[in-house]
Short mmCIF file of C-alpha atoms and ligand atoms in Angstrom, two decimals:
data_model
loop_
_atom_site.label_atom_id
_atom_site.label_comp_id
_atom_site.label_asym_id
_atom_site.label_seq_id
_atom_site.Cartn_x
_atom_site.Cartn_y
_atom_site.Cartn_z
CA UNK A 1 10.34 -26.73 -12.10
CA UNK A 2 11.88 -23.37 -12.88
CA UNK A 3 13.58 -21.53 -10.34
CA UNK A 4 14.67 -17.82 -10.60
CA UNK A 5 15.99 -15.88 -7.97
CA UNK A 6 16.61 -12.43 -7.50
CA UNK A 7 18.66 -9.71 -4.98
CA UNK A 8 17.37 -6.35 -4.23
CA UNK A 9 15.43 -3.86 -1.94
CA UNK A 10 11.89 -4.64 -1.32
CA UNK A 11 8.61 -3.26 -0.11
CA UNK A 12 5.59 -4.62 -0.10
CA UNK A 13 1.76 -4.01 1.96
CA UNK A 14 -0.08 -6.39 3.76
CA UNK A 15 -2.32 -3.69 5.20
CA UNK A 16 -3.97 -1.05 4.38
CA UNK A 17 -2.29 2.02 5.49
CA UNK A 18 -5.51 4.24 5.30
CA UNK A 19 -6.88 1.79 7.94
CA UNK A 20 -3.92 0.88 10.14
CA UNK A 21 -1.09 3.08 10.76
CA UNK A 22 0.66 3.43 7.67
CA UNK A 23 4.66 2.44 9.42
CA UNK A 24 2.50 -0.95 10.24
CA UNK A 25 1.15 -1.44 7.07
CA UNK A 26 4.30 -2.54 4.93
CA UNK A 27 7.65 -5.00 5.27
CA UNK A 28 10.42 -3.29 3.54
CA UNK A 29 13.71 -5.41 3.38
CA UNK A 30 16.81 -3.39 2.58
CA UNK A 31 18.97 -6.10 0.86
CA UNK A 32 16.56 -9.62 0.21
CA UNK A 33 16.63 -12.92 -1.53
CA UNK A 34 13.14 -13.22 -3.98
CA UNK A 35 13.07 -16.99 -4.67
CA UNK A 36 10.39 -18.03 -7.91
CA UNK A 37 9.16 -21.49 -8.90
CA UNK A 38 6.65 -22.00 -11.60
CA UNK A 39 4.77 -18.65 -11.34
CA UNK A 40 4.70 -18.22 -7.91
CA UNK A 41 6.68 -16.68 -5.03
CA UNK A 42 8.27 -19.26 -2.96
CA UNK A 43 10.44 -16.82 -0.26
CA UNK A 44 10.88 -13.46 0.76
CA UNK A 45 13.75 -13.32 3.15
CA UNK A 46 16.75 -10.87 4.01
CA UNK A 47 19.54 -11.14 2.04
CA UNK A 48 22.22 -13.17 5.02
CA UNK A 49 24.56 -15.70 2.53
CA UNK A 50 27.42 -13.10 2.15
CA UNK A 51 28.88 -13.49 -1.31
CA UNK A 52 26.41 -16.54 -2.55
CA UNK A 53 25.63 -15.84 -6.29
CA UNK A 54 23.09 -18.78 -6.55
CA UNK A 55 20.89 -21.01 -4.94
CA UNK A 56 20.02 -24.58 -5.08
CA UNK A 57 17.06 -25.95 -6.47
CA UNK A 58 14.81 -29.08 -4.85
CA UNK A 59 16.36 -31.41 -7.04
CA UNK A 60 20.34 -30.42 -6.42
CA UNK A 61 20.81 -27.44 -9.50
CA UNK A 62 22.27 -24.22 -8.94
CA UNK A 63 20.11 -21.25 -9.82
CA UNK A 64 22.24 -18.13 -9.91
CA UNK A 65 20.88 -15.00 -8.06
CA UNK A 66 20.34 -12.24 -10.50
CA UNK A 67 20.97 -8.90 -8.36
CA UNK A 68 20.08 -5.82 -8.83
CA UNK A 69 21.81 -3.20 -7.29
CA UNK A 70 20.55 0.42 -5.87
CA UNK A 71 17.09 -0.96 -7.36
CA UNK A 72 14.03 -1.88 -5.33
CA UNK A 73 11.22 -4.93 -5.85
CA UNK A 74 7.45 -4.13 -5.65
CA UNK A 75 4.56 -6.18 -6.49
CA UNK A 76 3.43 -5.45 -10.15
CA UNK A 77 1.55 -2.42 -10.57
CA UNK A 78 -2.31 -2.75 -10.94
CA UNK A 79 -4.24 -0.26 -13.24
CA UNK A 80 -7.88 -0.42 -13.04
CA UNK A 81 -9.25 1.49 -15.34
CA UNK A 82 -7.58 1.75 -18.70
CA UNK A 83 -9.43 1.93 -22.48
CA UNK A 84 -6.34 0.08 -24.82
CA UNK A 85 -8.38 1.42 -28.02
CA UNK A 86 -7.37 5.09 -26.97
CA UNK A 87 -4.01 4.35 -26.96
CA UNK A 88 -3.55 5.47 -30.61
CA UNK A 89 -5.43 9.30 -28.86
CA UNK A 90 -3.17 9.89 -26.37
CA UNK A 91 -3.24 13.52 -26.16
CA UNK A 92 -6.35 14.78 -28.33
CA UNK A 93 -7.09 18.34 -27.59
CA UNK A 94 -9.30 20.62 -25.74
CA UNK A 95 -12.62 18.92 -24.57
CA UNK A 96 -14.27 17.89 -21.77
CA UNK A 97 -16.27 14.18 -21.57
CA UNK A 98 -18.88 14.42 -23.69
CA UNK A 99 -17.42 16.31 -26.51
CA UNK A 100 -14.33 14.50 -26.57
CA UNK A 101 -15.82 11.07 -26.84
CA UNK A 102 -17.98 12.48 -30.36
CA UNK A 103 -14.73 14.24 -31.34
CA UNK A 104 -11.87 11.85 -30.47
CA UNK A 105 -13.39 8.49 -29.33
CA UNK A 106 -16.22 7.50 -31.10
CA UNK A 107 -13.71 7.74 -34.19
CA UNK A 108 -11.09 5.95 -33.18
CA UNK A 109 -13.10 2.97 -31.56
CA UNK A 110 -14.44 2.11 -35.27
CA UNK A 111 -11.38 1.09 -36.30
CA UNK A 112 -11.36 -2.31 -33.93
CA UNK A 113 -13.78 -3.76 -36.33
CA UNK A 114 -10.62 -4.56 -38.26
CA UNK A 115 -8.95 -7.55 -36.40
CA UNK A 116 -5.62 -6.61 -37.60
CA UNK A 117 -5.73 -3.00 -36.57
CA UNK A 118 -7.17 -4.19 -32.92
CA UNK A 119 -4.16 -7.09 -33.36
CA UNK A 120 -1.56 -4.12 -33.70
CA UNK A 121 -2.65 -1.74 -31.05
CA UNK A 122 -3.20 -4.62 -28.55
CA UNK A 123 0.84 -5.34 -28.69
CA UNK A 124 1.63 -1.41 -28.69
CA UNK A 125 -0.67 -1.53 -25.40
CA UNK A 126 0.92 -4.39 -23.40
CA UNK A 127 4.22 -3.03 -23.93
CA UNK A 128 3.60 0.19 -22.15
CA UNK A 129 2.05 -1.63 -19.63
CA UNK A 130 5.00 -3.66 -19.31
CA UNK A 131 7.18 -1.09 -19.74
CA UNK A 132 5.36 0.81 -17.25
CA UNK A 133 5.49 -1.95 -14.36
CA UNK A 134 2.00 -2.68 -14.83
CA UNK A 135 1.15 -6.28 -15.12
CA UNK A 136 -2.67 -6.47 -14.50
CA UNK A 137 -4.92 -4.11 -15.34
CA UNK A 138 -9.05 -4.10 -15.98
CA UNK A 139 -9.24 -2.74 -19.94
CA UNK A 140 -11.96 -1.31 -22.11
CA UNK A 141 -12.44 -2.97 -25.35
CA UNK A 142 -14.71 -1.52 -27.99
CA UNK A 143 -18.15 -2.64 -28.93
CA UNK A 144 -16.55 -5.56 -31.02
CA UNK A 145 -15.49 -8.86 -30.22
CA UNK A 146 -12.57 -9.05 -32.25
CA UNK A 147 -11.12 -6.25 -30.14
CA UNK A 148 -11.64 -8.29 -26.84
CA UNK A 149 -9.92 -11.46 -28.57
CA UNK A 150 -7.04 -9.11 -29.81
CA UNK A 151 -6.29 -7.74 -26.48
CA UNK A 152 -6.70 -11.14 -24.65
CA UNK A 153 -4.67 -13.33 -27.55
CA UNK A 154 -1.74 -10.58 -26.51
CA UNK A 155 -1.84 -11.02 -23.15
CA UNK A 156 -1.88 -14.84 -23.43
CA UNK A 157 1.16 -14.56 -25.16
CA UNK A 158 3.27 -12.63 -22.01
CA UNK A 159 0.71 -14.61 -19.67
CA UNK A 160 -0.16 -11.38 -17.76
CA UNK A 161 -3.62 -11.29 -15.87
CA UNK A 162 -5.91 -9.24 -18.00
CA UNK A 163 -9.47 -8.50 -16.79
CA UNK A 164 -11.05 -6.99 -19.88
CA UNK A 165 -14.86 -7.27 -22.12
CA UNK A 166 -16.55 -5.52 -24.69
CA UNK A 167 -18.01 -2.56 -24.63
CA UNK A 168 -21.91 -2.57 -24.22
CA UNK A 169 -23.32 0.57 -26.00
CA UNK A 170 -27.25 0.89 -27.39
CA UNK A 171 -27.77 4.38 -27.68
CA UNK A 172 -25.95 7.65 -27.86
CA UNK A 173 -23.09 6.81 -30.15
CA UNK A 174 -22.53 6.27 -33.85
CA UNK A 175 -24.12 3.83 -35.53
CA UNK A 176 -21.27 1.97 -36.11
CA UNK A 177 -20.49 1.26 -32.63
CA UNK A 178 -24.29 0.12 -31.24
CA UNK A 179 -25.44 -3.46 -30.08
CA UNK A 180 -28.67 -3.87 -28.43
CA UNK A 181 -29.55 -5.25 -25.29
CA UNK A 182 -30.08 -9.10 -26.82
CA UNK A 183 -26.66 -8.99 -29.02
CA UNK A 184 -24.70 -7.25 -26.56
CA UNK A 185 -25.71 -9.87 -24.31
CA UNK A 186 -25.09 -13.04 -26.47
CA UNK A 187 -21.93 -11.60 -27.56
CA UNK A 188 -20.38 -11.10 -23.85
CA UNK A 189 -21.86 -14.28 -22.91
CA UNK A 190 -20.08 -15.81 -25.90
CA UNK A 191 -16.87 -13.77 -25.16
CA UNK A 192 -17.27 -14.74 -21.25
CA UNK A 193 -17.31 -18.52 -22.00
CA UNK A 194 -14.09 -18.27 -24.33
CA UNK A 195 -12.09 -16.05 -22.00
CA UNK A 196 -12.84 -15.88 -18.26
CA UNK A 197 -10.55 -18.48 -16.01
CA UNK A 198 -8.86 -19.10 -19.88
CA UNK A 199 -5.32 -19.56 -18.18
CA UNK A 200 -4.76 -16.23 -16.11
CA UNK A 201 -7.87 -13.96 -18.42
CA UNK A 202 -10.63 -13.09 -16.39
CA UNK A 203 -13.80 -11.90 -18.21
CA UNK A 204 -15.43 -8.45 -17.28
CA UNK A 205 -19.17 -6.96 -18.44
CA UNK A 206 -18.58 -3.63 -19.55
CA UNK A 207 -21.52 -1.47 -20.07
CA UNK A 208 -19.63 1.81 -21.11
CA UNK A 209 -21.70 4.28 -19.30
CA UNK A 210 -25.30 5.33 -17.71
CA UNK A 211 -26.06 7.54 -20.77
CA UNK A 212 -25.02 4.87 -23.31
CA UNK A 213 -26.92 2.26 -22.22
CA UNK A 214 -31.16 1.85 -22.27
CA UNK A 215 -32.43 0.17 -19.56
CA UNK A 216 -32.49 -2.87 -21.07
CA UNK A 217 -29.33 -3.29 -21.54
CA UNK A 218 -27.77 -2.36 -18.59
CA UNK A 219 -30.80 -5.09 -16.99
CA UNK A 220 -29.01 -7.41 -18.97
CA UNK A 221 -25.84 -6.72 -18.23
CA UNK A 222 -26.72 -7.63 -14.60
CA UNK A 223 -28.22 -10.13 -15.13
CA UNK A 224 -25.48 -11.87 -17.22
CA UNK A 225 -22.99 -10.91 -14.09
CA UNK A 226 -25.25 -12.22 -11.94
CA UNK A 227 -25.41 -15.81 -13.95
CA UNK A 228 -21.79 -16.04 -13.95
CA UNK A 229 -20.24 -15.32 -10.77
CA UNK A 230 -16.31 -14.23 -10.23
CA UNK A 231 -16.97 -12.36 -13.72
CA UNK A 232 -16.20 -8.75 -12.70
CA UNK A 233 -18.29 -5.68 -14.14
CA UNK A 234 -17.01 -2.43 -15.04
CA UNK A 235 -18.20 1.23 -15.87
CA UNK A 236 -18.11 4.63 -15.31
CA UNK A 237 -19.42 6.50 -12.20
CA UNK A 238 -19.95 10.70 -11.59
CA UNK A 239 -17.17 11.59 -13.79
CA UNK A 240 -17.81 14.90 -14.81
CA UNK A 241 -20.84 17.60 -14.40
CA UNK A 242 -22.10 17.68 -17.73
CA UNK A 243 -22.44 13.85 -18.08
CA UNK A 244 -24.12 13.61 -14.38
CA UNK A 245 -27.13 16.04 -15.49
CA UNK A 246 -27.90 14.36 -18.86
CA UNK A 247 -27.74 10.66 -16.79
CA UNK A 248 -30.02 12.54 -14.52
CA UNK A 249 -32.05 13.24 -17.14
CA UNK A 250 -32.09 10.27 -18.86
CA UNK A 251 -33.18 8.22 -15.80
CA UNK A 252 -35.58 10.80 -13.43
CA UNK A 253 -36.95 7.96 -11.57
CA UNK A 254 -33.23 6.78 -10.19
CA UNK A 255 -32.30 8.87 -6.69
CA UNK A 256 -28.41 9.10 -7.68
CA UNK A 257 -25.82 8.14 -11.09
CA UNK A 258 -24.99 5.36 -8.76
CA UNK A 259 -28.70 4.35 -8.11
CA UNK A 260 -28.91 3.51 -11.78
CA UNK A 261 -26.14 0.76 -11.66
CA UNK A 262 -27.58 -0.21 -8.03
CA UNK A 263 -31.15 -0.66 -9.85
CA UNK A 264 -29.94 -2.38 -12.80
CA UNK A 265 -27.76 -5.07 -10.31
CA UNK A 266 -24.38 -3.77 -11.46
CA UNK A 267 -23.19 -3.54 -7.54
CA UNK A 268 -21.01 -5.51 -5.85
CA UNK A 269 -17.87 -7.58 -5.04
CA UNK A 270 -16.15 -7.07 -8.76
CA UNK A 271 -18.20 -4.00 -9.94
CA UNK A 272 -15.47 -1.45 -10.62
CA UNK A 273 -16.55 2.10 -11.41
CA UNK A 274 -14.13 4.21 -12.53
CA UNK A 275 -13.65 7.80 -11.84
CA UNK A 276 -16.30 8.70 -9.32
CA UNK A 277 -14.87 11.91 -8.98
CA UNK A 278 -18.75 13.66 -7.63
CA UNK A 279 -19.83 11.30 -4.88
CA UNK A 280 -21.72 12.53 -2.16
CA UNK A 281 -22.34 10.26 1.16
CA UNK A 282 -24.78 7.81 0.15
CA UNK A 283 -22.60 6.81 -2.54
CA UNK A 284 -20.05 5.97 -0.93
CA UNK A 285 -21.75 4.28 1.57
CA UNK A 286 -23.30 2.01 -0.73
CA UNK A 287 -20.16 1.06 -2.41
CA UNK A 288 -18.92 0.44 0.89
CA UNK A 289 -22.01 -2.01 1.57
CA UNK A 290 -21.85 -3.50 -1.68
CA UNK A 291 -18.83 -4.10 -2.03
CA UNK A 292 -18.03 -2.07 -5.19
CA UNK A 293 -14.45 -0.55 -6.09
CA UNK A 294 -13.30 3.16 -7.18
CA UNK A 295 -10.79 3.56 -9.85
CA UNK A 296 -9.32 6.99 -9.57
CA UNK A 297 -7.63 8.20 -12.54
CA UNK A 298 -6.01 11.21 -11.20
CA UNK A 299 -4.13 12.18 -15.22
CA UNK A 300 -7.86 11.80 -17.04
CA UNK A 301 -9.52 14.20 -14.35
CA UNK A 302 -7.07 16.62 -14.64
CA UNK A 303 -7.03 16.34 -17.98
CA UNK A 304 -10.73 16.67 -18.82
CA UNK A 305 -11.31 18.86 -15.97
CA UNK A 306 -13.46 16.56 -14.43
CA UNK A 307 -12.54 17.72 -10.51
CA UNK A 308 -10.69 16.29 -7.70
CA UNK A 309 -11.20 12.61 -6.47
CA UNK A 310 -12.14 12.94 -2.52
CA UNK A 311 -10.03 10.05 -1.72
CA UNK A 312 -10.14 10.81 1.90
CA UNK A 313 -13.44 10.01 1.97
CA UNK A 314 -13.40 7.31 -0.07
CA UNK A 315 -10.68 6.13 2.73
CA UNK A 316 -13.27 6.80 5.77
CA UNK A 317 -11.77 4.58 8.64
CA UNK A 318 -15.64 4.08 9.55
CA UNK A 319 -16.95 2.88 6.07
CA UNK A 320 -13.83 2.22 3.99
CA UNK A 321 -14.37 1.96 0.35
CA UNK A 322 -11.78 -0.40 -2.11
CA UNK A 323 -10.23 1.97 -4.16
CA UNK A 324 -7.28 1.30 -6.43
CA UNK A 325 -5.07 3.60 -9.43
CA UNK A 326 -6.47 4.11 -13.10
CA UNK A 327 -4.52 5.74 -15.59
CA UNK A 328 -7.20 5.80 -17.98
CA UNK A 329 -5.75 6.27 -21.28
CA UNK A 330 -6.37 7.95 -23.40
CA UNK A 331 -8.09 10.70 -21.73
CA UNK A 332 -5.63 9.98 -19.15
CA UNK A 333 -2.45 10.98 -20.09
CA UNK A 334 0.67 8.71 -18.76
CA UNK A 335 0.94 4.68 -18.85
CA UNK A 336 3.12 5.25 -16.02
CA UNK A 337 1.62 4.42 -12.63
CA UNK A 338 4.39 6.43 -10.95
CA UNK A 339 3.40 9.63 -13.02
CA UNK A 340 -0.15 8.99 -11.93
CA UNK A 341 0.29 8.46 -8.15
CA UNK A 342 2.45 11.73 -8.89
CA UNK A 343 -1.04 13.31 -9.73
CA UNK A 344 -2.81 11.33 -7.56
CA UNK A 345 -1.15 13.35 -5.14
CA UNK A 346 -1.20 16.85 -6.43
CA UNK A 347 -4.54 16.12 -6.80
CA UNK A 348 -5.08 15.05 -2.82
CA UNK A 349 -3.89 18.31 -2.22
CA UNK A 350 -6.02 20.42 -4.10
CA UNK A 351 -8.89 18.24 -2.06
CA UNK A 352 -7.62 19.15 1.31
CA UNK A 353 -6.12 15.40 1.37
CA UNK A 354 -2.60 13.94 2.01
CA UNK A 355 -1.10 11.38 0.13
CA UNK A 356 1.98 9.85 1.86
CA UNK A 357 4.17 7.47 -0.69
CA UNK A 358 2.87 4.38 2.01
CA UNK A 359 -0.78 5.30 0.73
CA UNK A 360 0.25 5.48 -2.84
CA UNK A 361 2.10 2.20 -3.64
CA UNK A 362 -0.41 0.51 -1.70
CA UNK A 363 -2.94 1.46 -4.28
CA UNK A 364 -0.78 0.95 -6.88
CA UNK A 365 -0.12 -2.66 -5.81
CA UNK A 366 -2.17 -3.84 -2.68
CA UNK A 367 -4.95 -1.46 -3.05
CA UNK A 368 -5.51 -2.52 -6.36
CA UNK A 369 -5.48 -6.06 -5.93
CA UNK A 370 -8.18 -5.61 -3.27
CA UNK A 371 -10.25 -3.25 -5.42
CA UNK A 372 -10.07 -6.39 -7.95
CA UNK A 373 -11.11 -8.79 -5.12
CA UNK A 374 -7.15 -10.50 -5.76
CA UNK A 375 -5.66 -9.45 -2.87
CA UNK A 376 -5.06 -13.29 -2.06
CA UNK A 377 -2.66 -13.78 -5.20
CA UNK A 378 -1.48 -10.92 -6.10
CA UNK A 379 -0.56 -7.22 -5.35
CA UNK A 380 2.23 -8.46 -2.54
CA UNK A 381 5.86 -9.96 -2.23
CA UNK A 382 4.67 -12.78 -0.23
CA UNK A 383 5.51 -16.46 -0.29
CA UNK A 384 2.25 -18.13 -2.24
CA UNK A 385 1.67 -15.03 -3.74
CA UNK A 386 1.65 -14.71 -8.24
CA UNK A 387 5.50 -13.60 -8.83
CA UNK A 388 4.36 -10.70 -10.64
CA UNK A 389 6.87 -8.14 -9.83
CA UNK A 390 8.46 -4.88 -11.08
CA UNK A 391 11.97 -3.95 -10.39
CA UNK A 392 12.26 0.13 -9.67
CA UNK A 393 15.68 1.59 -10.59
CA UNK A 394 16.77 4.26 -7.44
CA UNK A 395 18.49 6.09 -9.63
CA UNK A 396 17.03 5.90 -13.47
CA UNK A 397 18.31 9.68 -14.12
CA UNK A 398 21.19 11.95 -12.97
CA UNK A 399 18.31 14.42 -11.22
CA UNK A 400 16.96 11.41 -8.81
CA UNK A 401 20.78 10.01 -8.42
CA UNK A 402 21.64 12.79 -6.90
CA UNK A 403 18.26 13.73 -5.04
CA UNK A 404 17.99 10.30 -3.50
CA UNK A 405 21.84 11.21 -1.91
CA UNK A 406 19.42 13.63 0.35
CA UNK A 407 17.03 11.13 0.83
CA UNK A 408 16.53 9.43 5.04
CA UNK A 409 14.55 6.53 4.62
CA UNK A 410 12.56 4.20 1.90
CA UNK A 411 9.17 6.31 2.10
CA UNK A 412 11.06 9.23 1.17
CA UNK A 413 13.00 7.36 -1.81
CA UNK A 414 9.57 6.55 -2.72
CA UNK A 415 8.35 9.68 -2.86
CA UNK A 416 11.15 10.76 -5.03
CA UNK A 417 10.48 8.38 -7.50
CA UNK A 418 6.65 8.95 -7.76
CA UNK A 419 6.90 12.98 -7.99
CA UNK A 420 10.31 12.40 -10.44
CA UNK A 421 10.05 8.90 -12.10
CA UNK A 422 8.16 7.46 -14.84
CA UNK A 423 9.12 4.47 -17.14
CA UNK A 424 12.74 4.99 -17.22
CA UNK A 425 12.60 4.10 -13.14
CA UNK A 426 11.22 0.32 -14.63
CA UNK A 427 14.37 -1.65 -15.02
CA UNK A 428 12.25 -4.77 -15.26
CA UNK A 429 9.15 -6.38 -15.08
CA UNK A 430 8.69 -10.09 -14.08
CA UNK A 431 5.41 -11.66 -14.86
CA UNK A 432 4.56 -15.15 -13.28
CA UNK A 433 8.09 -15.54 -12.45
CA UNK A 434 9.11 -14.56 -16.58
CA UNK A 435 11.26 -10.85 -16.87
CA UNK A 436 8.62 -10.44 -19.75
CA UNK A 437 10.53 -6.32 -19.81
CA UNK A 438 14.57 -5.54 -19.33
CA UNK A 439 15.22 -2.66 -20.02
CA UNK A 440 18.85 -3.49 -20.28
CA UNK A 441 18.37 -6.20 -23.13
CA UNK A 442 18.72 -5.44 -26.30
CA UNK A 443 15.29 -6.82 -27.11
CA UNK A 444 13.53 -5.84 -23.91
CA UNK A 445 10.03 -7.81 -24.72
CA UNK A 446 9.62 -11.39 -24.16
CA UNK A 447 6.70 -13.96 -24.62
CA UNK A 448 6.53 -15.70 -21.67
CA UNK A 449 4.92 -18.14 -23.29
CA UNK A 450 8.14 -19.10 -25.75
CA UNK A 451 11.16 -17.52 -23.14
CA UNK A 452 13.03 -17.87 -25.97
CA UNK A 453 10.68 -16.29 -28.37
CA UNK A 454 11.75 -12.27 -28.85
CA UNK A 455 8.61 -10.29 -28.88
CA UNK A 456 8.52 -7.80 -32.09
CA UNK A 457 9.53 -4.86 -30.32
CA UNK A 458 10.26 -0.91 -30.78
CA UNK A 459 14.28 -1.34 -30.92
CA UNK A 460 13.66 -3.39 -33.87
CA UNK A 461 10.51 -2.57 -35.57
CA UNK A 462 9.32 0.88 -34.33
CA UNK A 463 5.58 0.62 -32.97
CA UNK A 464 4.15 1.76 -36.68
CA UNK A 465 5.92 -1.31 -38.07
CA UNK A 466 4.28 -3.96 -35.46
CA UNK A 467 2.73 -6.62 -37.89
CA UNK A 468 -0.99 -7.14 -37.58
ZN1 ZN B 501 -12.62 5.52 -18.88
#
């Protein structure tokens, strides 16, 4: 049995502070013991043994405590919506949806037909997740298989929980990239019975997008979910104006964008769409009765000028919807989930919304877990809960050192840190009990698999070096 233990601040939700009121919805702990066996967290309690530097183990050995001063615990981020392919497009100019997936996308997705390319960008990928606090996120593929065994083999290796599957796409792309309804189908299936409840991989169908897919294939898509339950489904929703008309004209006979999913059986507990920035009433209220989850990606709307996520709507105390934090790379623009709850709020505001820190580490952590129906193990520093945990530095720069000197309580340190931070505020990220990221080691990546295997890292190798 392997015991860590840990000393710090933490905060973590076990309500929803949209809901509830938010000073009800979290148990912050200024000074507290974290104690991990095998994966999971065993106890969460305040900090009382004056001077102990280690604990004691069931069978008699001493575990010492590693603290971390002016530094604060939260439950691993959760990013649920994220494309790892685009991670290599960061940053590609001028465009809004449409364009920029002919221009940019479609062009760097071919590549993943090579293993070793889809090999190389996977590890560049989980690094800035890691590196980023993020230790589960739901993930894009492209249309080939290889790329979903890349990104999975990767993850296996710093046993984070992935939720990822291959793109479905049948029309409306390049050649290159097209299945059809049948081998899209056999292919997930295939994919789905390697991969989903493989240690801590879940499998997920992902039919790109309305206007990508015939009706066959998204048919088939539900109907695969449906055969395999606890799979989860993924797609995108109302993202931007020009894609809603052509989906409207692609499918007359549907009422809504979200009508076509509904029709095709691609609703429910585990259908996450992302973006769903143009929603109107009915929508929401069916995701509400279905079950579905939102993934706002506050970066990627901004950045396509796509509009302004109405999250207090979403939120509606009468007909809440599950709603967690996307980055969406790469049309969003930051791995880190503080710089996106720092948009997520900018954004709020521009929608006549308000975004209090409470409300925006709970969908970074909490929200997100619920959103990915995982609230139970994860997404909370609770005894029984995954011990997948990031440690936030209070003071990763001189600017928030000296800020957080004029800061009153923990909501507004929090606030600091999402409107100032970003991946220098990560000083380290545990996964299943593992500190898979230090920042302080010389080597900061780890396979949890091997704790004493180094993982090929930027210090050493520089990301264009990675092997394939
Ligand atoms: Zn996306």
């Amino acid at each position: 049995m392997t015991v860590t233990a840990l000393r710090s601040s933490v905060i973590t939700f076990h309500q929803d502070p949209f809901l509830v009121d938010p000073a009800n919805s979290y148990r912050y702990l200024e000074d507290a013991l974290v104690v991990m066996a095998d994966g999971k967290i065993v106890s969460v309690d305040p900090y009382s043994d004056a001077g102990a530097d280690a604990v004691v183990d069931a069978v008699g050995t001493r575990v010492p405590i590693t603290h971390y001063p002016d530094s604060l615990i939260c439950a691993g981020f959760i990013d649920c919506h994220v494309h790892y392919p685009q991670t290599q497009m960061i940053g590609a100019f001028g465009e809004q949806l449409l364009e920029w997936l002919n221009k940019y996308t479609f062009i760097a997705e071919q590549q993943f037909a090579d293993k070793s390319h889809a090999d190389r960008v996977s590890r560049v990928f989980l690094r800035e997740l890691l590196r980023a606090g993020t230790t589960t996120a739901a993930v894009y593929c492209t249309v080939h298989p290889e790329s979903v065994d890349a990104l999975f083999e990767e993850s296996e290796r710093f046993n984070t929980r992935m939720i990822a599957g291959k793109v479905l796409m049948d029309r409306h792309a390049p050649d290159a990239l097209l299945d059809t309804a049948e081998r899209g189908y056999d292919e997930s299936k295939a994919l789905l019975e390697k991969w989903h409840g493989r240690g801590r991989q879940l499998y997920c169908i992902t039919p790109r997008f309305a206007a990508s897919s015939t009706d066959d294939q998204l048919a088939a898509a539900g109907r695969l979910w449906k055969e395999h339950p606890g799979t989860y489904m993924q797609t995108h929703l109302a993202e931007n104006t020009g894609e809603i008309e052509w989906v409207r004209d692609l499918f007359p006979q549907r009422s809504s964008y979200l009508d076509v999913y509904d029709h095709a059986g691609l609703t429910g507990p585990r259908a996450i769409f992302g973006h769903a920035v143009h929603m109107d009433e009915v929508d929401f209220a069916c995701c509400h009765r279905t079950g579905s989850a939102l993934a706002h990606c506050p970066t990627s709307n901004l950045f396509l000028g796509s509009g302004l996520f109405k999250m207090t709507q979403a939120k509606q105390t009468a007909r809440p919807v599950r709603v967690g934090i996307g980055s969406d790379i790469g049309a969003g623009t930051s791995f880190s989930t503080l710089h996106t709850l720092n948009e997520a709020y900018k954004v709020s505001q521009m929608a006549h919304g308000r975004l209090t820190a409470a409300h925006a580490f709970y969908l970074a952590t909490r929200g997100g877990a619920e959103a990915l129906y995982l609230q139970d193990s994860l997404g909370s520093v609770a005894p029984g809960y995954d011990a997948d945990l990031v440690v936030l530095d209070l003071a990763p720069t001189p600017l928030i050192a000296f800020r957080m000197g004029f800061t009153q309580d923990i909501l507004e340190k929090l606030f600091v840190l999402m409107t100032l931070g970003d991946d220098r505020a990560v000083r380290a990220t545990y996964v299943a009990g593992v500190p898979v990221y230090d920042s302080a080691r010389d080597e900061p990546f780890r396979y949890a698999a091997e704790p004493s295997a180094l993982a090929p890292s930027p210090q050493t190798e520089r990301y264009p070096g990675i092997p394939g």
